[in-house]
């Protein structure tokens, strides 16, 4: 992986003109994603760059990415590309930039009370590869070895197993592959009291949600908890984004840069988790009646039942803004959604009752929301496909991986929630609950049949 990072470093840290940034960032995002997912394997090339070299290059790349990210004239497309690169960079904490990092594996490979063949396997499949050309496959090999030595609890000494578990944790840390909770716990020490309060609330909500899923509790309770978790996530991410607003100074200590990397990955991890929560909320809403139930509630003037879905949409829109996607528009839409919730049916206009005014106002806001989310969903397919295909062909990436690259990146949850709410509000207004895809007029005779085959049989007889 060291050579791959060096290529990225030359591409990104060199003296490129501003107009060249986007293409360099897109190619880097694609290339590093395939490295991290194992589509491009890392092989030894005869050199001997220890993992600290990877960490040092990663730090150089990170600094340059943050510099571009914080520039006022950085485009939305460049911001999106940078956010795809960050999770692919290895950690550059002090323990990984040391002259001889990850030495524990050497001690374990010479452990006294394990069989000689196991020592050789650890040395040749993990230790040597890790110290010569570390890559994502080293973590895979370590996980396989850990599964082997823990299969029979009493086969190997407790001390040996414990040391190997620590190695596995260190490699996860180096590859920045800890789960969201682990990542957030790692930055807790850098939080002030207000930030710590937001972190604690989110982690408590997330834990309750995880436990609720296991206990199969009532669905309405799940919907309420999903919304509360999303709202606490939104508050926490706002705190972290605020802390990342200022650009890095030239004299900033290495430890501060390493902590900023953790903050950035936590911020991106929260974005990913927010869309997971939104998808689960949408599924739960469909189970309890979806658009039809919301319409019936509105007709009975019970619009308070819309507060949960509108609150969830508010969080989804806010997440897009925090990611740099048209933040002013996201703020404006968020304010409109809050106004719809707060005013309810209290507003009247002429002969129109409160329900009609509320529904018309909400429809306009939802239309605006969906335009925003669809623009975001369309941005990635416009940026990546041609370059994905070009790079994939050059590197011999399987066609399926090339074809599905963009599908895994698109955030469709917010747009789907907009569609559901629009269907409900249109039905409330007495209009069609569907979108017109191709407007126009048709002339002729309409023949209605149950099946196409029925028409064909009747024409033969």
JSON list of N, CA and C in Angstrom, two decimals, residues 106-156:
[
{"chain": "A", "resi": 106, "resn": "UNK", "atom": "N", "xyz": [6.02, -9.13, 16.05]},
{"chain": "A", "resi": 106, "resn": "UNK", "atom": "CA", "xyz": [7.31, -9.82, 16.07]},
{"chain": "A", "resi": 106, "resn": "UNK", "atom": "C", "xyz": [7.46, -10.64, 17.35]},
{"chain": "A", "resi": 107, "resn": "UNK", "atom": "N", "xyz": [7.03, -10.07, 18.47]},
{"chain": "A", "resi": 107, "resn": "UNK", "atom": "CA", "xyz": [7.11, -10.80, 19.74]},
{"chain": "A", "resi": 107, "resn": "UNK", "atom": "C", "xyz": [6.20, -12.01, 19.73]},
{"chain": "A", "resi": 108, "resn": "UNK", "atom": "N", "xyz": [5.00, -11.86, 19.17]},
{"chain": "A", "resi": 108, "resn": "UNK", "atom": "CA", "xyz": [4.05, -12.96, 19.14]},
{"chain": "A", "resi": 108, "resn": "UNK", "atom": "C", "xyz": [4.55, -14.08, 18.22]},
{"chain": "A", "resi": 109, "resn": "UNK", "atom": "N", "xyz": [5.21, -13.72, 17.12]},
{"chain": "A", "resi": 109, "resn": "UNK", "atom": "CA", "xyz": [5.72, -14.72, 16.19]},
{"chain": "A", "resi": 109, "resn": "UNK", "atom": "C", "xyz": [6.83, -15.56, 16.81]},
{"chain": "A", "resi": 110, "resn": "UNK", "atom": "N", "xyz": [7.42, -15.07, 17.91]},
{"chain": "A", "resi": 110, "resn": "UNK", "atom": "CA", "xyz": [8.47, -15.83, 18.61]},
{"chain": "A", "resi": 110, "resn": "UNK", "atom": "C", "xyz": [8.00, -16.29, 19.99]},
{"chain": "A", "resi": 111, "resn": "UNK", "atom": "N", "xyz": [6.70, -16.38, 20.16]},
{"chain": "A", "resi": 111, "resn": "UNK", "atom": "CA", "xyz": [6.13, -16.80, 21.45]},
{"chain": "A", "resi": 111, "resn": "UNK", "atom": "C", "xyz": [6.60, -18.21, 21.80]},
{"chain": "A", "resi": 112, "resn": "UNK", "atom": "N", "xyz": [6.96, -18.39, 23.05]},
{"chain": "A", "resi": 112, "resn": "UNK", "atom": "CA", "xyz": [7.62, -19.64, 23.44]},
{"chain": "A", "resi": 112, "resn": "UNK", "atom": "C", "xyz": [6.75, -20.87, 23.44]},
{"chain": "A", "resi": 113, "resn": "UNK", "atom": "N", "xyz": [5.46, -20.77, 23.80]},
{"chain": "A", "resi": 113, "resn": "UNK", "atom": "CA", "xyz": [4.66, -21.98, 24.02]},
{"chain": "A", "resi": 113, "resn": "UNK", "atom": "C", "xyz": [3.67, -22.27, 22.89]},
{"chain": "A", "resi": 114, "resn": "UNK", "atom": "N", "xyz": [3.97, -21.83, 21.66]},
{"chain": "A", "resi": 114, "resn": "UNK", "atom": "CA", "xyz": [3.12, -22.17, 20.52]},
{"chain": "A", "resi": 114, "resn": "UNK", "atom": "C", "xyz": [3.91, -23.05, 19.56]},
{"chain": "A", "resi": 115, "resn": "UNK", "atom": "N", "xyz": [3.24, -23.88, 18.77]},
{"chain": "A", "resi": 115, "resn": "UNK", "atom": "CA", "xyz": [3.93, -24.80, 17.84]},
{"chain": "A", "resi": 115, "resn": "UNK", "atom": "C", "xyz": [4.79, -24.05, 16.83]},
{"chain": "A", "resi": 116, "resn": "UNK", "atom": "N", "xyz": [5.83, -24.71, 16.37]},
{"chain": "A", "resi": 116, "resn": "UNK", "atom": "CA", "xyz": [6.77, -24.11, 15.43]},
{"chain": "A", "resi": 116, "resn": "UNK", "atom": "C", "xyz": [6.09, -23.75, 14.12]},
{"chain": "A", "resi": 117, "resn": "UNK", "atom": "N", "xyz": [5.17, -24.61, 13.63]},
{"chain": "A", "resi": 117, "resn": "UNK", "atom": "CA", "xyz": [4.51, -24.31, 12.35]},
{"chain": "A", "resi": 117, "resn": "UNK", "atom": "C", "xyz": [3.62, -23.08, 12.46]},
{"chain": "A", "resi": 118, "resn": "UNK", "atom": "N", "xyz": [3.04, -22.85, 13.64]},
{"chain": "A", "resi": 118, "resn": "UNK", "atom": "CA", "xyz": [2.22, -21.66, 13.83]},
{"chain": "A", "resi": 118, "resn": "UNK", "atom": "C", "xyz": [3.10, -20.40, 13.85]},
{"chain": "A", "resi": 119, "resn": "UNK", "atom": "N", "xyz": [4.28, -20.50, 14.48]},
{"chain": "A", "resi": 119, "resn": "UNK", "atom": "CA", "xyz": [5.23, -19.38, 14.47]},
{"chain": "A", "resi": 119, "resn": "UNK", "atom": "C", "xyz": [5.59, -18.99, 13.04]},
{"chain": "A", "resi": 120, "resn": "UNK", "atom": "N", "xyz": [5.89, -20.03, 12.21]},
{"chain": "A", "resi": 120, "resn": "UNK", "atom": "CA", "xyz": [6.27, -19.76, 10.83]},
{"chain": "A", "resi": 120, "resn": "UNK", "atom": "C", "xyz": [5.13, -19.14, 10.04]},
{"chain": "A", "resi": 121, "resn": "UNK", "atom": "N", "xyz": [3.92, -19.62, 10.30]},
{"chain": "A", "resi": 121, "resn": "UNK", "atom": "CA", "xyz": [2.77, -19.09, 9.57]},
{"chain": "A", "resi": 121, "resn": "UNK", "atom": "C", "xyz": [2.52, -17.61, 9.92]},
{"chain": "A", "resi": 122, "resn": "UNK", "atom": "N", "xyz": [2.63, -17.28, 11.20]},
{"chain": "A", "resi": 122, "resn": "UNK", "atom": "CA", "xyz": [2.45, -15.89, 11.63]},
{"chain": "A", "resi": 122, "resn": "UNK", "atom": "C", "xyz": [3.55, -15.02, 11.02]},
{"chain": "A", "resi": 123, "resn": "UNK", "atom": "N", "xyz": [4.77, -15.54, 11.02]},
{"chain": "A", "resi": 123, "resn": "UNK", "atom": "CA", "xyz": [5.91, -14.77, 10.50]},
{"chain": "A", "resi": 123, "resn": "UNK", "atom": "C", "xyz": [5.77, -14.49, 9.01]},
{"chain": "A", "resi": 124, "resn": "UNK", "atom": "N", "xyz": [5.39, -15.52, 8.24]},
{"chain": "A", "resi": 124, "resn": "UNK", "atom": "CA", "xyz": [5.40, -15.39, 6.78]},
{"chain": "A", "resi": 124, "resn": "UNK", "atom": "C", "xyz": [4.11, -14.76, 6.23]},
{"chain": "A", "resi": 125, "resn": "UNK", "atom": "N", "xyz": [2.98, -15.01, 6.88]},
{"chain": "A", "resi": 125, "resn": "UNK", "atom": "CA", "xyz": [1.72, -14.49, 6.33]},
{"chain": "A", "resi": 125, "resn": "UNK", "atom": "C", "xyz": [1.33, -13.13, 6.90]},
{"chain": "A", "resi": 126, "resn": "UNK", "atom": "N", "xyz": [1.87, -12.77, 8.06]},
{"chain": "A", "resi": 126, "resn": "UNK", "atom": "CA", "xyz": [1.47, -11.50, 8.68]},
{"chain": "A", "resi": 126, "resn": "UNK", "atom": "C", "xyz": [2.67, -10.59, 8.95]},
{"chain": "A", "resi": 127, "resn": "UNK", "atom": "N", "xyz": [3.65, -11.08, 9.74]},
{"chain": "A", "resi": 127, "resn": "UNK", "atom": "CA", "xyz": [4.75, -10.21, 10.17]},
{"chain": "A", "resi": 127, "resn": "UNK", "atom": "C", "xyz": [5.54, -9.64, 9.00]},
{"chain": "A", "resi": 128, "resn": "UNK", "atom": "N", "xyz": [6.03, -10.51, 8.13]},
{"chain": "A", "resi": 128, "resn": "UNK", "atom": "CA", "xyz": [6.88, -10.03, 7.03]},
{"chain": "A", "resi": 128, "resn": "UNK", "atom": "C", "xyz": [6.12, -9.11, 6.09]},
{"chain": "A", "resi": 129, "resn": "UNK", "atom": "N", "xyz": [4.90, -9.51, 5.75]},
{"chain": "A", "resi": 129, "resn": "UNK", "atom": "CA", "xyz": [4.09, -8.69, 4.84]},
{"chain": "A", "resi": 129, "resn": "UNK", "atom": "C", "xyz": [3.77, -7.33, 5.48]},
{"chain": "A", "resi": 130, "resn": "UNK", "atom": "N", "xyz": [3.45, -7.34, 6.76]},
{"chain": "A", "resi": 130, "resn": "UNK", "atom": "CA", "xyz": [3.09, -6.10, 7.45]},
{"chain": "A", "resi": 130, "resn": "UNK", "atom": "C", "xyz": [4.26, -5.12, 7.49]},
{"chain": "A", "resi": 131, "resn": "UNK", "atom": "N", "xyz": [5.45, -5.62, 7.71]},
{"chain": "A", "resi": 131, "resn": "UNK", "atom": "CA", "xyz": [6.61, -4.75, 7.85]},
{"chain": "A", "resi": 131, "resn": "UNK", "atom": "C", "xyz": [7.22, -4.34, 6.51]},
{"chain": "A", "resi": 132, "resn": "UNK", "atom": "N", "xyz": [6.82, -5.01, 5.43]},
{"chain": "A", "resi": 132, "resn": "UNK", "atom": "CA", "xyz": [7.38, -4.66, 4.12]},
{"chain": "A", "resi": 132, "resn": "UNK", "atom": "C", "xyz": [6.41, -3.87, 3.25]},
{"chain": "A", "resi": 133, "resn": "UNK", "atom": "N", "xyz": [5.14, -4.25, 3.29]},
{"chain": "A", "resi": 133, "resn": "UNK", "atom": "CA", "xyz": [4.17, -3.55, 2.44]},
{"chain": "A", "resi": 133, "resn": "UNK", "atom": "C", "xyz": [2.77, -3.73, 3.03]},
{"chain": "A", "resi": 134, "resn": "UNK", "atom": "N", "xyz": [2.51, -3.05, 4.14]},
{"chain": "A", "resi": 134, "resn": "UNK", "atom": "CA", "xyz": [1.24, -3.19, 4.85]},
{"chain": "A", "resi": 134, "resn": "UNK", "atom": "C", "xyz": [0.08, -2.80, 3.95]},
{"chain": "A", "resi": 135, "resn": "UNK", "atom": "N", "xyz": [-1.02, -3.53, 4.08]},
{"chain": "A", "resi": 135, "resn": "UNK", "atom": "CA", "xyz": [-2.23, -3.25, 3.31]},
{"chain": "A", "resi": 135, "resn": "UNK", "atom": "C", "xyz": [-3.45, -3.82, 3.99]},
{"chain": "A", "resi": 136, "resn": "UNK", "atom": "N", "xyz": [-4.65, -3.57, 3.44]},
{"chain": "A", "resi": 136, "resn": "UNK", "atom": "CA", "xyz": [-5.89, -4.05, 4.06]},
{"chain": "A", "resi": 136, "resn": "UNK", "atom": "C", "xyz": [-5.95, -5.56, 4.24]},
{"chain": "A", "resi": 137, "resn": "UNK", "atom": "N", "xyz": [-5.24, -6.28, 3.34]},
{"chain": "A", "resi": 137, "resn": "UNK", "atom": "CA", "xyz": [-5.27, -7.75, 3.43]},
{"chain": "A", "resi": 137, "resn": "UNK", "atom": "C", "xyz": [-4.58, -8.27, 4.69]},
{"chain": "A", "resi": 138, "resn": "UNK", "atom": "N", "xyz": [-3.71, -7.45, 5.31]},
{"chain": "A", "resi": 138, "resn": "UNK", "atom": "CA", "xyz": [-3.05, -7.88, 6.56]},
{"chain": "A", "resi": 138, "resn": "UNK", "atom": "C", "xyz": [-4.07, -8.01, 7.68]},
{"chain": "A", "resi": 139, "resn": "UNK", "atom": "N", "xyz": [-5.05, -7.13, 7.71]},
{"chain": "A", "resi": 139, "resn": "UNK", "atom": "CA", "xyz": [-6.10, -7.22, 8.71]},
{"chain": "A", "resi": 139, "resn": "UNK", "atom": "C", "xyz": [-6.95, -8.46, 8.47]},
{"chain": "A", "resi": 140, "resn": "UNK", "atom": "N", "xyz": [-7.20, -8.79, 7.21]},
{"chain": "A", "resi": 140, "resn": "UNK", "atom": "CA", "xyz": [-7.96, -9.99, 6.88]},
{"chain": "A", "resi": 140, "resn": "UNK", "atom": "C", "xyz": [-7.21, -11.24, 7.34]},
{"chain": "A", "resi": 141, "resn": "UNK", "atom": "N", "xyz": [-5.88, -11.27, 7.08]},
{"chain": "A", "resi": 141, "resn": "UNK", "atom": "CA", "xyz": [-5.07, -12.42, 7.50]},
{"chain": "A", "resi": 141, "resn": "UNK", "atom": "C", "xyz": [-5.04, -12.53, 9.02]},
{"chain": "A", "resi": 142, "resn": "UNK", "atom": "N", "xyz": [-4.98, -11.39, 9.71]},
{"chain": "A", "resi": 142, "resn": "UNK", "atom": "CA", "xyz": [-4.96, -11.39, 11.16]},
{"chain": "A", "resi": 142, "resn": "UNK", "atom": "C", "xyz": [-6.28, -11.88, 11.73]},
{"chain": "A", "resi": 143, "resn": "UNK", "atom": "N", "xyz": [-7.40, -11.47, 11.12]},
{"chain": "A", "resi": 143, "resn": "UNK", "atom": "CA", "xyz": [-8.71, -11.93, 11.57]},
{"chain": "A", "resi": 143, "resn": "UNK", "atom": "C", "xyz": [-8.85, -13.44, 11.39]},
{"chain": "A", "resi": 144, "resn": "UNK", "atom": "N", "xyz": [-8.33, -13.96, 10.28]},
{"chain": "A", "resi": 144, "resn": "UNK", "atom": "CA", "xyz": [-8.38, -15.40, 10.04]},
{"chain": "A", "resi": 144, "resn": "UNK", "atom": "C", "xyz": [-7.54, -16.16, 11.06]},
{"chain": "A", "resi": 145, "resn": "UNK", "atom": "N", "xyz": [-6.36, -15.63, 11.38]},
{"chain": "A", "resi": 145, "resn": "UNK", "atom": "CA", "xyz": [-5.50, -16.26, 12.37]},
{"chain": "A", "resi": 145, "resn": "UNK", "atom": "C", "xyz": [-6.14, -16.19, 13.76]},
{"chain": "A", "resi": 146, "resn": "UNK", "atom": "N", "xyz": [-6.76, -15.08, 14.09]},
{"chain": "A", "resi": 146, "resn": "UNK", "atom": "CA", "xyz": [-7.42, -14.94, 15.38]},
{"chain": "A", "resi": 146, "resn": "UNK", "atom": "C", "xyz": [-8.56, -15.93, 15.52]},
{"chain": "A", "resi": 147, "resn": "UNK", "atom": "N", "xyz": [-9.31, -16.12, 14.44]},
{"chain": "A", "resi": 147, "resn": "UNK", "atom": "CA", "xyz": [-10.40, -17.11, 14.46]},
{"chain": "A", "resi": 147, "resn": "UNK", "atom": "C", "xyz": [-9.85, -18.51, 14.69]},
{"chain": "A", "resi": 148, "resn": "UNK", "atom": "N", "xyz": [-8.70, -18.79, 14.11]},
{"chain": "A", "resi": 148, "resn": "UNK", "atom": "CA", "xyz": [-8.08, -20.11, 14.27]},
{"chain": "A", "resi": 148, "resn": "UNK", "atom": "C", "xyz": [-7.64, -20.36, 15.70]},
{"chain": "A", "resi": 149, "resn": "UNK", "atom": "N", "xyz": [-6.95, -19.39, 16.31]},
{"chain": "A", "resi": 149, "resn": "UNK", "atom": "CA", "xyz": [-6.38, -19.64, 17.64]},
{"chain": "A", "resi": 149, "resn": "UNK", "atom": "C", "xyz": [-7.43, -19.52, 18.76]},
{"chain": "A", "resi": 150, "resn": "UNK", "atom": "N", "xyz": [-8.61, -19.01, 18.44]},
{"chain": "A", "resi": 150, "resn": "UNK", "atom": "CA", "xyz": [-9.67, -18.93, 19.46]},
{"chain": "A", "resi": 150, "resn": "UNK", "atom": "C", "xyz": [-10.75, -19.98, 19.24]},
{"chain": "A", "resi": 151, "resn": "UNK", "atom": "N", "xyz": [-10.57, -20.83, 18.22]},
{"chain": "A", "resi": 151, "resn": "UNK", "atom": "CA", "xyz": [-11.58, -21.85, 17.92]},
{"chain": "A", "resi": 151, "resn": "UNK", "atom": "C", "xyz": [-11.73, -22.83, 19.08]},
{"chain": "A", "resi": 152, "resn": "UNK", "atom": "N", "xyz": [-10.61, -23.27, 19.62]},
{"chain": "A", "resi": 152, "resn": "UNK", "atom": "CA", "xyz": [-10.61, -24.16, 20.79]},
{"chain": "A", "resi": 152, "resn": "UNK", "atom": "C", "xyz": [-10.02, -23.38, 21.97]},
{"chain": "A", "resi": 153, "resn": "UNK", "atom": "N", "xyz": [-10.85, -22.96, 22.92]},
{"chain": "A", "resi": 153, "resn": "UNK", "atom": "CA", "xyz": [-10.41, -22.03, 23.97]},
{"chain": "A", "resi": 153, "resn": "UNK", "atom": "C", "xyz": [-9.15, -22.43, 24.73]},
{"chain": "A", "resi": 154, "resn": "UNK", "atom": "N", "xyz": [-8.92, -23.72, 24.94]},
{"chain": "A", "resi": 154, "resn": "UNK", "atom": "CA", "xyz": [-7.80, -24.14, 25.78]},
{"chain": "A", "resi": 154, "resn": "UNK", "atom": "C", "xyz": [-6.59, -24.61, 24.97]},
{"chain": "A", "resi": 155, "resn": "UNK", "atom": "N", "xyz": [-6.63, -24.44, 23.64]},
{"chain": "A", "resi": 155, "resn": "UNK", "atom": "CA", "xyz": [-5.53, -24.94, 22.81]},
{"chain": "A", "resi": 155, "resn": "UNK", "atom": "C", "xyz": [-4.27, -24.09, 22.97]},
{"chain": "A", "resi": 156, "resn": "UNK", "atom": "N", "xyz": [-4.43, -22.77, 23.13]},
{"chain": "A", "resi": 156, "resn": "UNK", "atom": "CA", "xyz": [-3.29, -21.87, 23.28]},
{"chain": "A", "resi": 156, "resn": "UNK", "atom": "C", "xyz": [-3.43, -21.08, 24.58]}
]
